[in-house]
GROMACS .gro file of C-alpha atoms in nm:
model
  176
    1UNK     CA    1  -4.215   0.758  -2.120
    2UNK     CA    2  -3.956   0.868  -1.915
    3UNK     CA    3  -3.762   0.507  -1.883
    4UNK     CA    4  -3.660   0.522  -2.249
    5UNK     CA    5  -3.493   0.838  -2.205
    6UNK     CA    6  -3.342   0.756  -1.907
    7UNK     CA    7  -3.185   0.465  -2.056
    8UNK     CA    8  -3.043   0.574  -2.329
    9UNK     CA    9  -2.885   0.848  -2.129
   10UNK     CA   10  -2.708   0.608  -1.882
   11UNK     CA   11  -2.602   0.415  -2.186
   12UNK     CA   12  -2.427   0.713  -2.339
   13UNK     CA   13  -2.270   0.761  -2.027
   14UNK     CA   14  -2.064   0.448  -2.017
   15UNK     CA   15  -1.823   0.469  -2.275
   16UNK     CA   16  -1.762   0.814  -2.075
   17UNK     CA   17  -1.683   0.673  -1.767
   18UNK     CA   18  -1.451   0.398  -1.887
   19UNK     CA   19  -1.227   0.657  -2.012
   20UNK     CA   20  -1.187   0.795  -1.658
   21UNK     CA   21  -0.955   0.475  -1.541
   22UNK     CA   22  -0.595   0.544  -1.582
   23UNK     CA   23  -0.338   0.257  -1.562
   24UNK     CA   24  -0.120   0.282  -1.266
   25UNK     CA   25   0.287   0.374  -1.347
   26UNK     CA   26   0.552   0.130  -1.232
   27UNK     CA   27   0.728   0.287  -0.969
   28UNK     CA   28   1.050   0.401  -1.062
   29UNK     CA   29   1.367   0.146  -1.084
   30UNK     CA   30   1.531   0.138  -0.781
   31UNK     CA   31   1.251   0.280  -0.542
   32UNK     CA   32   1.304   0.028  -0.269
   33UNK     CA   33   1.639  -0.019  -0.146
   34UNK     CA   34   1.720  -0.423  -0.063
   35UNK     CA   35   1.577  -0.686  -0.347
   36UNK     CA   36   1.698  -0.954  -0.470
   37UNK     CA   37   1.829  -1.058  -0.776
   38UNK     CA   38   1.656  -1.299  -1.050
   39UNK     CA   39   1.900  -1.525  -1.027
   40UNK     CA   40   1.810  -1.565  -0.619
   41UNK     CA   41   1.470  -1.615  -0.664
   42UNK     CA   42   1.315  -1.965  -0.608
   43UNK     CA   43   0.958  -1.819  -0.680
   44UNK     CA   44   0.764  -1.581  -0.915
   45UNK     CA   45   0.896  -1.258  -0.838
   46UNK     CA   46   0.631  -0.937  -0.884
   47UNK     CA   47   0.720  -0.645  -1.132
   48UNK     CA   48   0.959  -0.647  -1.463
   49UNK     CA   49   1.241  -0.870  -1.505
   50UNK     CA   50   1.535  -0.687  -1.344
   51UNK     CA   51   1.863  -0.751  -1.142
   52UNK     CA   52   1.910  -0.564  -0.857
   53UNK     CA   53   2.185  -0.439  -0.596
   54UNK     CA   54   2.210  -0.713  -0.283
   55UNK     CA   55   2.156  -0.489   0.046
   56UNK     CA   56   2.249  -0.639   0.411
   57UNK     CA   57   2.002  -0.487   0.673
   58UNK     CA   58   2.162  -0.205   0.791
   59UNK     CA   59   2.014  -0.293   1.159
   60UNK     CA   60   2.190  -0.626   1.150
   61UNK     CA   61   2.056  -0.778   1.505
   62UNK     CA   62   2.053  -0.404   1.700
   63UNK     CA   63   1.864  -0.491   1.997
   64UNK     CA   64   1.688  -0.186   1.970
   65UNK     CA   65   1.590  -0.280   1.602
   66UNK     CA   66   1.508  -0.578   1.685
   67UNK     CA   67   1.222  -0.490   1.969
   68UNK     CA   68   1.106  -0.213   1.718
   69UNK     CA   69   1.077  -0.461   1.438
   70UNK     CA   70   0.883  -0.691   1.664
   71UNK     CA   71   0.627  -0.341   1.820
   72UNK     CA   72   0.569  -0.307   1.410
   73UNK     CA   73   0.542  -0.680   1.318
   74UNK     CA   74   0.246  -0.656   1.614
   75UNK     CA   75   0.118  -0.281   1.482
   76UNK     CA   76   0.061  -0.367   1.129
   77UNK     CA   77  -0.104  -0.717   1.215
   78UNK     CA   78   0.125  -0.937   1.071
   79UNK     CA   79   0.025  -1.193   1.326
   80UNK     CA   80  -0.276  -1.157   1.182
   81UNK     CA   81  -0.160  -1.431   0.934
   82UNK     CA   82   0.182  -1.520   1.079
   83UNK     CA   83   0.046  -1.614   1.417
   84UNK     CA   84   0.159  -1.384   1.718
   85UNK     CA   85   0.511  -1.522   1.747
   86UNK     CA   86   0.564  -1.580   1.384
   87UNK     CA   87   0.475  -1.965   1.419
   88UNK     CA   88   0.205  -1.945   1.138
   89UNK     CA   89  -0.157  -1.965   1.090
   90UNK     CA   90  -0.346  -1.831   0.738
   91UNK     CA   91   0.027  -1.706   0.619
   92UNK     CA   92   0.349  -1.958   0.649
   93UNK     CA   93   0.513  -2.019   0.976
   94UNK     CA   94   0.893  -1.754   0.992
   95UNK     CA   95   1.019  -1.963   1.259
   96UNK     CA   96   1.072  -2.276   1.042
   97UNK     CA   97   1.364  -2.334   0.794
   98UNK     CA   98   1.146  -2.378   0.510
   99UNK     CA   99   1.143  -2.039   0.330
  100UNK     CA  100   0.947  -2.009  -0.057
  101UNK     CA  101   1.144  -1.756  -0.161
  102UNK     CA  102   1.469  -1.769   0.023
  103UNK     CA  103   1.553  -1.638   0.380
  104UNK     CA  104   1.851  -1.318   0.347
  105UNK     CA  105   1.800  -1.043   0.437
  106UNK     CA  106   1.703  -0.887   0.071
  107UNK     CA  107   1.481  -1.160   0.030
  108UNK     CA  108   1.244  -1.109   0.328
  109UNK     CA  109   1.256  -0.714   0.251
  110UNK     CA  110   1.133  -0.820  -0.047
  111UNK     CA  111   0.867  -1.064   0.044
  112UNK     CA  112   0.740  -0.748   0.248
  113UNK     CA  113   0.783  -0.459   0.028
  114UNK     CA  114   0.686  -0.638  -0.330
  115UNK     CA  115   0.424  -0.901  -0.181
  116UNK     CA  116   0.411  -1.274  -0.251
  117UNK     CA  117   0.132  -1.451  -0.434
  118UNK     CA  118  -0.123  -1.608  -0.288
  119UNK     CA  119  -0.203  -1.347  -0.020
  120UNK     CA  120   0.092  -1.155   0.075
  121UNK     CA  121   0.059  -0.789   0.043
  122UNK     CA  122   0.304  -0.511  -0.077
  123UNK     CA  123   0.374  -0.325   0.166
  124UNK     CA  124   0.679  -0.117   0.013
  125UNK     CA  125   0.421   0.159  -0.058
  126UNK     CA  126   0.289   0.187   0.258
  127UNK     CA  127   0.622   0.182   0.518
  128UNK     CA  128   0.931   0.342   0.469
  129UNK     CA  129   1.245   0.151   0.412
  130UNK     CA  130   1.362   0.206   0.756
  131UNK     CA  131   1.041   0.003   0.877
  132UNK     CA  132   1.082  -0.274   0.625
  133UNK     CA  133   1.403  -0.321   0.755
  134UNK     CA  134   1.344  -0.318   1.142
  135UNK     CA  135   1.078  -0.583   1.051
  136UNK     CA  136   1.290  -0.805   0.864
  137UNK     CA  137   1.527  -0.776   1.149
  138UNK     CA  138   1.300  -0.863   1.423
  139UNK     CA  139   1.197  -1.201   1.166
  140UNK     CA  140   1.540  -1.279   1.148
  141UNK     CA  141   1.574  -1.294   1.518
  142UNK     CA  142   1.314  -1.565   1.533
  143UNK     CA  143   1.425  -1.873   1.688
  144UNK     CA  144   1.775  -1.715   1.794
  145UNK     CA  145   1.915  -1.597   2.139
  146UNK     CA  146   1.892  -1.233   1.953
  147UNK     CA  147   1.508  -1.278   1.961
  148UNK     CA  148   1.321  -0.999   2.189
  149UNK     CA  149   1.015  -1.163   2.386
  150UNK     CA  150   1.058  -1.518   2.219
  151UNK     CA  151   0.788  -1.757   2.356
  152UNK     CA  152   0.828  -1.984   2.631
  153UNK     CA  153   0.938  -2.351   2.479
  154UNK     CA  154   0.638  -2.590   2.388
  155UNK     CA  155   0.579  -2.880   2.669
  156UNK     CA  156   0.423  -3.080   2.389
  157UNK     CA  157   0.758  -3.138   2.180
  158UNK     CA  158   1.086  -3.082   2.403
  159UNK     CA  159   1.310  -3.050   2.122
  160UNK     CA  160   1.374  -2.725   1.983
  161UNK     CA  161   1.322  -2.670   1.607
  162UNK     CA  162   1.665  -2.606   1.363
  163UNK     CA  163   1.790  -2.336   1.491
  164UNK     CA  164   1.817  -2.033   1.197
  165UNK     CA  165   2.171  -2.029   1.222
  166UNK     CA  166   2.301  -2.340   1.142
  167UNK     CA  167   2.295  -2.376   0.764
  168UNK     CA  168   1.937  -2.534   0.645
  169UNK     CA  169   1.991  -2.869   0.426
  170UNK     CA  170   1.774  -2.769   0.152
  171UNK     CA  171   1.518  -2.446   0.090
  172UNK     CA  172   1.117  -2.572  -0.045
  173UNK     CA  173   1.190  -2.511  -0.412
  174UNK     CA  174   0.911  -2.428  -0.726
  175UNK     CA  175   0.542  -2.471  -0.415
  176UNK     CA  176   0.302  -2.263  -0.603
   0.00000   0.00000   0.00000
């Protein structure tokens, strides 16, 4: 006899509990310094519709940013997906010149702190700024002469890939 009343009490519970979920608040315009506008985007962008301020890294290619961008790229397992030197494995390649959503500075902050679809995470509310930007640093060092412990050139193909700072031909446009 007890079953029935046990039901019936877990059944009355539920429309309690559901209550207990609040929705999470936006964070506040303007939280993250360095994103990109609309305008900029080649991809779908996360959050409201919104133009915001272009930032230049404020590390620019600091040697010192640059090898504590890459001891953080290698702390919080982005060669996890990225591949240990950037070159790519479960997440895109950053040493090509094929970049989804764009490759300035603001964009790869953004990429970082907002996320990307299809399994990049945010990270903005996890690192400070300061991080963010160290990191995109040390990814725009890849495959220049500013690059801290760069790998040692492949034997299988001799030439080099485009280098990063010649201008790229054309950027992957609209890959979902």
């Amino acid at each position: 006899m007890k079953s029935p009343v046990i039901l019936t009490s877990f059944l009355l519970a539920l429309p309690l509990t559901g209550g207990a979920q609040q929705e999470a608040e936006p964070a506040p315009a303007g939280a993250l310094p360095g994103e990109i506008s609309q305008s900029e985007a080649i991809g779908t962008q996360p959050g409201p519709d919104r133009t915001l301020p272009k930032t230049q890294n404020p590390y620019g290619m600091d040697s010192n940013a640059l090898a504590e961008g890459r001891r953080l790229f290698v702390w919080y397992n982005c060669y996890g997906c990225h591949g240990g030197r950037g070159g790519g494995g479960m997440g895109p390649s950053l040493r090509d010149a094929t970049w989804l959503y764009g490759f300035s500075d603001q964009a790869i902050f953004n990429s970082i702190a907002d996320g990307r679809r299809y399994g990049m995470p945010a990270w903005g509310t996890k690192l400070p700024a300061e991080q963010i930007w160290k990191i995109t640093a040390y990814i725009k060092s890849m495959g220049t002469e500013f690059e801290p412990k760069a790998p040692p050139p492949n034997p299988v193909y001799p030439e080099p890939p485009p280098r990063r700072d010649i201008p790229r031909q054309q950027e992957r446009k609209g890959a979902d």
